[in-house]
Amino acid sequence: MTTDLKVSYDSGWFDKDEQGWCARQVAVRHEGETVVVREWGDDNGARPYDATTVYRVGREVAGMGLVQLLNPAGQVARYFDLARRELREATEREPFAFLPPAEYTTQAAREAVAEVLLPVARALGLAVETAPPMPLGEMRPSETAEGAVEAKGATTVGPVEWRWVRRFYADESIDWVGPQQMSVTVAAVGPEEALVSVFVQSPEKASLVLGARLEELPAAREARDEAIRKWTGRAGSA
């Protein structure tokens, strides 16, 4: 490959909790078909780390400006972004905001979301054929959302897991969340990171998150837009 993948940068940030700079240094050496990546840094002097990884150069992904970096097993471990001149992880999570439909808390609404998410999940390579029913049990105090009660459900169908939640905040003074929330997620079982998830934060705010290999995102975005249109009757917004 004649493309130059050599680069050096710091993707760190200033963290007020650490009272200083959290360095995330990256140096990429490229020789022939081999790429050596050194990553080192610390949290304002604390928790230092220094690691070096060797990859083999894979193919350039047409139209996306990405070069595959392969692990010893020949699997895509990371990408080199030619436009950004930086490394990117093999999979990323991409949120997309939209306005939810007025009736989004019912079981029928959850099942409708699941149905429109099927083509999105398939675009991500998930082996899904049908969506399960999504009943809920008793509402209980949430373990993760203070001041809320919620009911959850989950089921595994072959290689994928479905999860759904309905949540209610009794304190209506919290004007940026709730009072009614819901979510539906379908995700790969095991180490794979492929998933698609809808979360309705409030009547005015919802998001659809894609978790996918970078190469799969363009096709999944098209399926995502169609899913939002079908569920809401309108297009989403970035």
Short mmCIF file of C-alpha atoms in Angstrom, two decimals:
data_model
loop_
_atom_site.label_atom_id
_atom_site.label_comp_id
_atom_site.label_asym_id
_atom_site.label_seq_id
_atom_site.Cartn_x
_atom_site.Cartn_y
_atom_site.Cartn_z
CA MET A 1 0.00 0.00 0.00
CA THR A 2 1.39 3.43 -0.97
CA THR A 3 -0.92 5.40 1.36
CA ASP A 4 1.03 6.93 4.25
CA LEU A 5 -0.46 5.99 7.62
CA LYS A 6 2.22 7.64 9.78
CA VAL A 7 0.87 10.12 12.31
CA SER A 8 1.34 11.40 15.86
CA TYR A 9 -1.25 13.24 17.96
CA ASP A 10 -2.72 13.75 21.42
CA SER A 11 -6.46 13.16 21.71
CA GLY A 12 -6.51 14.08 25.40
CA TRP A 13 -8.62 16.63 27.24
CA PHE A 14 -8.62 18.92 30.27
CA ASP A 15 -10.51 17.28 33.12
CA LYS A 16 -11.60 19.51 36.00
CA ASP A 17 -11.99 16.48 38.28
CA GLU A 18 -8.36 15.56 37.66
CA GLN A 19 -7.45 19.27 37.84
CA GLY A 20 -5.35 19.03 34.71
CA TRP A 21 -4.66 17.47 31.34
CA CYS A 22 -5.51 13.82 30.62
CA ALA A 23 -3.02 12.91 27.89
CA ARG A 24 -3.93 10.34 25.27
CA GLN A 25 -0.87 10.22 23.03
CA VAL A 26 -0.86 8.15 19.85
CA ALA A 27 2.07 7.46 17.51
CA VAL A 28 1.58 5.38 14.36
CA ARG A 29 4.54 3.94 12.41
CA HIS A 30 3.86 2.45 8.99
CA GLU A 31 6.37 0.26 7.18
CA GLY A 32 5.18 -1.76 4.20
CA GLU A 33 2.24 -3.91 5.31
CA THR A 34 2.90 -3.39 9.01
CA VAL A 35 1.52 -0.67 11.28
CA VAL A 36 2.89 -0.23 14.80
CA VAL A 37 0.73 1.79 17.19
CA ARG A 38 2.07 3.14 20.46
CA GLU A 39 -0.47 4.66 22.88
CA TRP A 40 0.49 6.27 26.17
CA GLY A 41 -0.72 8.90 28.61
CA ASP A 42 -1.96 9.63 32.11
CA ASP A 43 -4.63 11.52 34.02
CA ASN A 44 -2.74 14.67 35.07
CA GLY A 45 0.17 12.45 36.13
CA ALA A 46 -1.95 9.69 37.68
CA ARG A 47 -2.67 6.22 36.23
CA PRO A 48 0.04 6.28 33.55
CA TYR A 49 -0.06 3.70 30.76
CA ASP A 50 2.06 2.79 27.74
CA ALA A 51 1.10 0.10 25.23
CA THR A 52 2.27 -0.92 21.76
CA THR A 53 0.23 -2.97 19.27
CA VAL A 54 1.24 -4.33 15.86
CA TYR A 55 -1.32 -4.57 13.04
CA ARG A 56 -1.27 -5.71 9.43
CA VAL A 57 -2.61 -3.30 6.83
CA GLY A 58 -5.90 -4.45 5.33
CA ARG A 59 -7.86 -3.00 2.44
CA GLU A 60 -8.95 0.57 1.96
CA VAL A 61 -12.74 0.87 2.30
CA ALA A 62 -13.98 2.48 -0.91
CA GLY A 63 -15.82 5.76 -0.47
CA MET A 64 -15.22 5.99 3.27
CA GLY A 65 -11.57 7.01 3.49
CA LEU A 66 -10.82 4.20 5.94
CA VAL A 67 -7.99 1.67 5.95
CA GLN A 68 -8.47 -1.58 7.82
CA LEU A 69 -5.94 -2.53 10.47
CA LEU A 70 -5.97 -6.29 11.04
CA ASN A 71 -5.05 -8.30 14.12
CA PRO A 72 -2.98 -11.52 13.91
CA ALA A 73 -6.16 -13.51 13.23
CA GLY A 74 -6.89 -11.36 10.17
CA GLN A 75 -9.87 -9.63 11.77
CA VAL A 76 -10.50 -5.88 11.57
CA ALA A 77 -9.28 -4.52 14.90
CA ARG A 78 -9.26 -0.80 14.09
CA TYR A 79 -9.37 1.65 11.20
CA PHE A 80 -7.11 4.47 10.09
CA ASP A 81 -9.19 7.48 9.02
CA LEU A 82 -7.37 9.11 6.09
CA ALA A 83 -9.32 12.38 6.29
CA ARG A 84 -9.03 12.84 10.05
CA ARG A 85 -5.48 11.38 10.13
CA GLU A 86 -6.28 9.39 13.24
CA LEU A 87 -7.18 5.92 14.47
CA ARG A 88 -10.77 4.87 14.96
CA GLU A 89 -12.15 1.84 16.74
CA ALA A 90 -13.51 -1.09 14.74
CA THR A 91 -17.01 -0.38 16.04
CA GLU A 92 -18.60 2.89 17.08
CA ARG A 93 -21.90 3.99 18.57
CA GLU A 94 -23.67 6.71 16.62
CA PRO A 95 -26.71 8.52 18.11
CA PHE A 96 -29.38 10.20 15.99
CA ALA A 97 -31.99 12.52 17.54
CA PHE A 98 -35.66 12.66 16.55
CA LEU A 99 -39.09 13.67 17.87
CA PRO A 100 -41.04 10.68 19.22
CA PRO A 101 -44.71 10.04 18.47
CA ALA A 102 -47.23 11.26 21.03
CA GLU A 103 -48.16 7.76 22.21
CA TYR A 104 -44.88 6.07 23.03
CA THR A 105 -45.40 4.43 26.44
CA THR A 106 -47.79 1.60 25.55
CA GLN A 107 -46.92 -2.01 24.83
CA ALA A 108 -48.22 -1.47 21.30
CA ALA A 109 -45.73 1.38 20.86
CA ARG A 110 -42.86 -0.78 22.12
CA GLU A 111 -43.79 -3.59 19.77
CA ALA A 112 -44.12 -1.13 16.88
CA VAL A 113 -40.59 0.15 17.60
CA ALA A 114 -39.27 -3.41 17.67
CA GLU A 115 -40.91 -4.15 14.33
CA VAL A 116 -39.39 -1.15 12.54
CA LEU A 117 -35.97 -1.90 14.08
CA LEU A 118 -35.80 -5.32 12.42
CA PRO A 119 -34.43 -4.02 9.06
CA VAL A 120 -31.92 -1.85 10.93
CA ALA A 121 -30.70 -4.82 12.94
CA ARG A 122 -30.36 -6.87 9.76
CA ALA A 123 -28.34 -4.07 8.13
CA LEU A 124 -25.92 -4.41 11.07
CA GLY A 125 -25.59 -8.13 10.44
CA LEU A 126 -27.79 -9.27 13.32
CA ALA A 127 -29.66 -12.52 12.64
CA VAL A 128 -33.19 -11.42 13.53
CA GLU A 129 -36.38 -12.68 11.91
CA THR A 130 -39.21 -11.48 14.12
CA ALA A 131 -39.62 -9.24 17.17
CA PRO A 132 -40.88 -10.73 20.46
CA PRO A 133 -43.90 -9.48 22.42
CA MET A 134 -42.86 -6.94 25.03
CA PRO A 135 -44.94 -7.22 28.22
CA LEU A 136 -43.88 -5.48 31.43
CA GLY A 137 -44.22 -6.46 35.06
CA GLU A 138 -44.68 -4.31 38.14
CA MET A 139 -43.12 -0.84 38.27
CA ARG A 140 -40.31 -0.69 40.85
CA PRO A 141 -37.83 1.99 42.02
CA SER A 142 -35.12 2.38 39.40
CA GLU A 143 -31.59 1.29 40.31
CA THR A 144 -30.04 3.75 37.85
CA ALA A 145 -32.45 6.71 37.52
CA GLU A 146 -32.93 8.55 40.81
CA GLY A 147 -36.53 9.48 41.56
CA ALA A 148 -38.01 7.15 38.96
CA VAL A 149 -39.91 3.88 38.94
CA GLU A 150 -39.54 1.48 36.04
CA ALA A 151 -40.39 -1.92 34.65
CA LYS A 152 -38.03 -3.96 32.48
CA GLY A 153 -38.21 -6.93 30.19
CA ALA A 154 -35.67 -9.01 28.28
CA THR A 155 -35.50 -12.13 26.16
CA THR A 156 -32.86 -13.88 24.08
CA VAL A 157 -33.82 -15.15 20.63
CA GLY A 158 -30.99 -17.09 19.04
CA PRO A 159 -27.90 -14.89 18.72
CA VAL A 160 -29.60 -11.65 19.79
CA GLU A 161 -31.02 -10.20 22.98
CA TRP A 162 -34.03 -7.91 23.16
CA ARG A 163 -34.38 -5.50 26.12
CA TRP A 164 -37.12 -2.98 26.87
CA VAL A 165 -37.89 -0.49 29.64
CA ARG A 166 -40.70 1.82 30.67
CA ARG A 167 -39.85 4.51 33.24
CA PHE A 168 -41.82 7.16 35.10
CA TYR A 169 -40.60 10.17 37.08
CA ALA A 170 -43.03 11.28 39.78
CA ASP A 171 -41.32 14.68 40.09
CA GLU A 172 -42.65 16.65 37.12
CA SER A 173 -40.37 19.59 38.00
CA ILE A 174 -37.59 17.77 36.12
CA ASP A 175 -38.40 19.46 32.83
CA TRP A 176 -35.56 18.00 30.74
CA VAL A 177 -36.44 14.33 31.28
CA GLY A 178 -39.66 12.35 31.47
CA PRO A 179 -42.00 12.19 33.09
CA GLN A 180 -42.51 9.16 30.81
CA GLN A 181 -39.55 7.35 29.22
CA MET A 182 -39.13 4.14 27.25
CA SER A 183 -36.45 2.19 25.44
CA VAL A 184 -36.14 -0.82 23.16
CA THR A 185 -32.80 -2.44 22.29
CA VAL A 186 -31.75 -5.39 20.15
CA ALA A 187 -28.11 -6.42 20.49
CA ALA A 188 -25.75 -9.24 19.62
CA VAL A 189 -25.18 -11.79 22.37
CA GLY A 190 -21.52 -12.12 23.33
CA PRO A 191 -18.49 -9.97 22.52
CA GLU A 192 -19.91 -8.48 19.31
CA GLU A 193 -20.91 -4.83 19.73
CA ALA A 194 -23.62 -4.66 17.07
CA LEU A 195 -26.82 -3.12 18.42
CA VAL A 196 -29.66 -0.76 17.63
CA SER A 197 -31.51 1.03 20.41
CA VAL A 198 -34.31 3.57 20.70
CA PHE A 199 -34.53 5.68 23.86
CA VAL A 200 -37.29 8.22 24.43
CA GLN A 201 -36.10 10.68 27.06
CA SER A 202 -39.16 12.95 27.03
CA PRO A 203 -42.10 13.79 24.75
CA GLU A 204 -39.77 16.21 22.94
CA LYS A 205 -36.61 14.13 22.71
CA ALA A 206 -35.70 10.66 21.48
CA SER A 207 -32.63 9.04 19.98
CA LEU A 208 -31.77 5.99 17.94
CA VAL A 209 -28.28 4.61 18.55
CA LEU A 210 -26.43 2.43 16.07
CA GLY A 211 -23.58 0.28 17.32
CA ALA A 212 -21.75 -1.10 14.33
CA ARG A 213 -18.54 -1.67 12.47
CA LEU A 214 -17.70 1.52 10.60
CA GLU A 215 -18.09 -0.21 7.23
CA GLU A 216 -21.68 -1.13 8.06
CA LEU A 217 -22.83 2.32 9.16
CA PRO A 218 -23.82 3.77 5.73
CA ALA A 219 -26.34 1.00 4.99
CA ALA A 220 -27.56 1.04 8.58
CA ARG A 221 -28.17 4.81 8.42
CA GLU A 222 -30.54 4.35 5.50
CA ALA A 223 -32.45 1.68 7.41
CA ARG A 224 -32.44 3.90 10.52
CA ASP A 225 -34.02 6.83 8.69
CA GLU A 226 -36.75 4.61 7.29
CA ALA A 227 -37.44 3.11 10.74
CA ILE A 228 -37.87 6.56 12.28
CA ARG A 229 -40.17 7.63 9.47
CA LYS A 230 -42.34 4.56 9.89
CA TRP A 231 -42.61 4.84 13.68
CA THR A 232 -43.20 8.59 13.86
CA GLY A 233 -44.64 9.45 10.47
CA ARG A 234 -41.90 12.04 10.05
CA ALA A 235 -38.18 12.26 9.33
CA GLY A 236 -35.59 12.58 12.09
CA SER A 237 -32.95 15.25 12.65
CA ALA A 238 -29.22 14.84 13.05
#
